[in-house]
XYZ file of C-alpha atoms in Angstrom:
243
model
C 95.700 -98.798 -87.990
C 96.456 -102.028 -86.111
C 96.655 -102.766 -82.406
C 100.438 -103.174 -82.759
C 100.789 -99.693 -84.272
C 98.662 -98.188 -81.518
C 100.629 -100.072 -78.857
C 103.909 -98.692 -80.220
C 102.499 -95.152 -80.182
C 101.174 -95.614 -76.637
C 104.552 -96.913 -75.481
C 106.238 -93.755 -76.749
C 103.690 -91.610 -74.916
C 104.267 -93.537 -71.684
C 108.035 -93.121 -71.935
C 107.615 -89.363 -72.371
C 105.390 -88.984 -69.304
C 107.431 -89.223 -66.107
C 104.389 -89.490 -63.844
C 102.955 -92.442 -65.747
C 106.391 -94.024 -66.075
C 106.979 -93.879 -62.319
C 103.456 -95.113 -61.513
C 103.511 -97.926 -64.055
C 107.131 -99.063 -64.075
C 109.229 -97.937 -61.138
C 106.908 -97.784 -58.111
C 105.315 -101.254 -58.514
C 108.707 -102.861 -59.134
C 110.289 -101.340 -56.029
C 107.239 -102.207 -53.946
C 107.179 -105.793 -55.165
C 110.866 -106.356 -54.454
C 110.628 -104.711 -51.028
C 107.810 -107.085 -50.073
C 110.138 -110.040 -50.599
C 112.327 -108.823 -47.727
C 109.709 -107.139 -45.562
C 109.266 -108.409 -41.974
C 105.550 -107.789 -42.406
C 105.240 -110.259 -45.277
C 107.759 -112.664 -43.764
C 104.870 -114.110 -41.789
C 102.637 -114.498 -44.817
C 102.837 -118.259 -44.326
C 104.073 -119.620 -47.640
C 106.009 -118.460 -50.660
C 102.765 -118.754 -52.617
C 101.010 -116.315 -50.304
C 103.888 -113.864 -50.682
C 103.863 -114.234 -54.474
C 100.104 -113.637 -54.492
C 100.544 -110.459 -52.450
C 103.252 -109.205 -54.796
C 101.253 -109.970 -57.928
C 98.191 -108.231 -56.501
C 100.194 -105.073 -55.817
C 101.851 -105.121 -59.236
C 98.556 -105.469 -61.074
C 96.779 -102.892 -58.950
C 99.428 -100.195 -59.444
C 100.742 -101.169 -62.862
C 97.426 -101.834 -64.577
C 94.306 -100.734 -62.722
C 95.520 -97.374 -61.421
C 97.751 -96.543 -64.372
C 95.153 -97.416 -67.015
C 92.597 -95.227 -65.256
C 95.009 -92.292 -65.079
C 96.275 -92.774 -68.638
C 92.823 -92.995 -70.203
C 91.700 -89.861 -68.366
C 94.757 -88.031 -69.713
C 94.265 -89.302 -73.273
C 90.611 -88.247 -73.190
C 91.512 -84.787 -71.914
C 94.049 -84.428 -74.739
C 91.343 -85.479 -77.263
C 93.593 -88.380 -78.248
C 90.815 -90.901 -77.618
C 88.456 -88.887 -79.814
C 90.960 -88.995 -82.677
C 91.404 -92.733 -82.240
C 87.663 -93.284 -82.168
C 87.193 -91.439 -85.472
C 90.101 -93.299 -87.101
C 89.701 -96.502 -89.144
C 90.903 -98.553 -86.155
C 88.361 -100.899 -84.595
C 87.324 -100.579 -80.967
C 89.075 -103.857 -80.147
C 92.319 -102.603 -81.722
C 92.130 -99.343 -79.781
C 91.529 -101.100 -76.464
C 94.321 -103.609 -77.109
C 96.691 -100.874 -78.242
C 96.074 -98.766 -75.148
C 96.246 -101.590 -72.608
C 98.938 -103.910 -73.988
C 102.008 -101.700 -73.276
C 101.060 -101.430 -69.596
C 100.309 -105.156 -69.459
C 103.728 -105.904 -70.958
C 105.475 -103.622 -68.452
C 103.633 -105.362 -65.609
C 104.549 -108.774 -67.008
C 108.256 -107.886 -67.011
C 107.956 -106.530 -63.455
C 106.219 -109.723 -62.372
C 108.982 -111.892 -63.808
C 111.648 -109.859 -61.974
C 109.807 -109.729 -58.646
C 108.868 -113.412 -58.606
C 112.432 -114.355 -59.527
C 113.586 -112.440 -56.439
C 110.930 -114.214 -54.357
C 112.053 -117.611 -55.653
C 115.655 -116.743 -54.777
C 114.816 -115.443 -51.301
C 112.465 -118.317 -50.429
C 114.525 -121.062 -52.026
C 111.430 -122.360 -53.798
C 109.893 -122.329 -57.252
C 106.324 -122.489 -58.589
C 104.913 -126.005 -58.512
C 102.788 -125.213 -61.576
C 104.351 -122.428 -63.690
C 101.600 -122.694 -66.300
C 99.023 -121.881 -63.643
C 101.055 -118.834 -62.628
C 100.777 -117.583 -66.219
C 97.025 -118.159 -66.067
C 96.804 -116.237 -62.786
C 98.612 -113.260 -64.321
C 96.456 -113.303 -67.455
C 93.235 -113.532 -65.451
C 94.308 -110.743 -63.115
C 95.514 -108.532 -65.967
C 92.245 -108.822 -67.877
C 90.264 -108.107 -64.716
C 92.343 -105.052 -63.806
C 92.223 -103.697 -67.358
C 88.437 -104.071 -67.439
C 88.033 -102.255 -64.134
C 90.542 -99.634 -65.258
C 88.426 -98.812 -68.315
C 85.294 -98.857 -66.163
C 86.768 -96.488 -63.574
C 88.066 -94.197 -66.320
C 84.449 -93.789 -67.438
C 83.845 -91.730 -64.287
C 87.242 -89.992 -64.182
C 87.387 -86.474 -65.599
C 91.149 -85.911 -65.358
C 94.409 -87.630 -64.395
C 94.313 -85.746 -61.091
C 90.806 -87.031 -60.367
C 92.069 -90.584 -60.885
C 93.818 -90.364 -57.515
C 90.332 -90.333 -55.965
C 88.269 -92.444 -58.359
C 90.570 -95.474 -58.072
C 90.186 -95.692 -54.292
C 86.942 -97.761 -54.207
C 88.202 -100.240 -56.795
C 91.616 -100.525 -55.148
C 89.981 -101.120 -51.760
C 87.758 -103.893 -53.125
C 90.680 -105.458 -54.957
C 92.873 -105.476 -51.854
C 90.064 -106.913 -49.728
C 89.611 -109.729 -52.225
C 93.339 -110.400 -52.531
C 94.204 -110.401 -48.820
C 91.000 -111.868 -47.381
C 91.505 -114.938 -49.551
C 94.713 -115.715 -47.661
C 92.431 -116.770 -44.775
C 90.863 -120.220 -45.417
C 87.075 -120.206 -45.735
C 84.724 -123.011 -46.760
C 81.042 -123.109 -47.591
C 78.876 -120.460 -49.272
C 81.027 -117.670 -47.835
C 84.050 -119.001 -49.672
C 82.113 -119.126 -52.932
C 80.934 -115.535 -52.580
C 84.430 -114.398 -51.641
C 85.855 -115.902 -54.833
C 83.691 -113.492 -56.828
C 85.419 -110.438 -55.296
C 87.946 -108.953 -57.748
C 91.409 -109.989 -56.608
C 90.307 -113.117 -54.759
C 90.838 -115.480 -57.677
C 94.270 -113.988 -58.289
C 95.349 -114.962 -54.779
C 93.835 -118.432 -55.011
C 95.373 -119.183 -58.406
C 98.804 -117.809 -57.479
C 98.921 -119.671 -54.167
C 98.021 -122.973 -55.807
C 100.445 -122.275 -58.666
C 103.363 -121.761 -56.292
C 102.622 -124.062 -53.354
C 100.782 -126.802 -55.236
C 97.998 -129.024 -53.887
C 97.938 -132.590 -52.540
C 95.709 -133.619 -55.447
C 95.301 -132.161 -58.927
C 94.814 -128.403 -59.068
C 91.862 -128.358 -61.486
C 89.300 -128.807 -58.726
C 90.944 -126.072 -56.645
C 90.992 -123.449 -59.409
C 87.783 -124.154 -61.328
C 85.430 -122.147 -59.110
C 87.569 -119.002 -58.608
C 88.586 -118.995 -62.273
C 85.006 -119.178 -63.535
C 83.735 -116.571 -61.074
C 86.570 -114.131 -61.746
C 86.128 -114.526 -65.495
C 82.421 -113.769 -65.154
C 83.191 -110.657 -63.070
C 85.792 -109.466 -65.606
C 83.374 -109.955 -68.508
C 80.639 -108.080 -66.631
C 83.023 -105.190 -65.889
C 84.113 -105.072 -69.531
C 80.509 -104.999 -70.775
C 79.562 -102.180 -68.407
C 82.728 -100.280 -69.350
C 81.937 -100.662 -73.048
C 78.520 -99.134 -72.435
C 79.616 -96.250 -70.186
C 83.067 -95.349 -71.504
C 83.391 -91.835 -72.941
C 85.816 -91.177 -75.783
C 85.791 -87.405 -75.412
C 85.403 -84.932 -72.535
C 81.959 -83.871 -71.470
C 81.010 -80.599 -73.142
């Protein structure tokens, strides 16, 4: 059983579940588009700051929260137990479960940022860096989604268990919109969500000099945090309900 086969099966399950479909596909898309015309975000400063805000919301709802809820549901249905006892490798299972939601979020991101480009009359200065920002944020949110699902007994409980992670993620994403130098800026870059804002802002608005120096620190720190979250999740994740 390959990751592609599992991803196709997971996609069918998502399409059959209205709650997951709304949480993963419809709600983030509507929220992202509404931010492009919101008077609150009109004062965000730059198109890059607005794009960073939109991407943070899309990843938080579409990946972090939805993965947590979906994994809790699959565990409760004993679906994860069946996958774990199948010939599929752990890597294939993880990729198969996460990739459909990541793909949905990617499509949403393309639509929302296209609207932002139209409304602002601008375009990303470094599109390749925008792709990197999405990939980095998606991996981070997926890792924290699996980690949070380790402590989530049911899909209903996910409404509570995601609150701490969502709060930290939003703090990192929005706090980074305020310039900060020195050791405080370094520590802030390690907060989940901070690197996403930094990378997206640089990707859209550009920098006077090359962007490598501007993204190296947040990229390395966020990658380290994502790897740490994934390692802890791999150790704590439960494939079947507690007896």
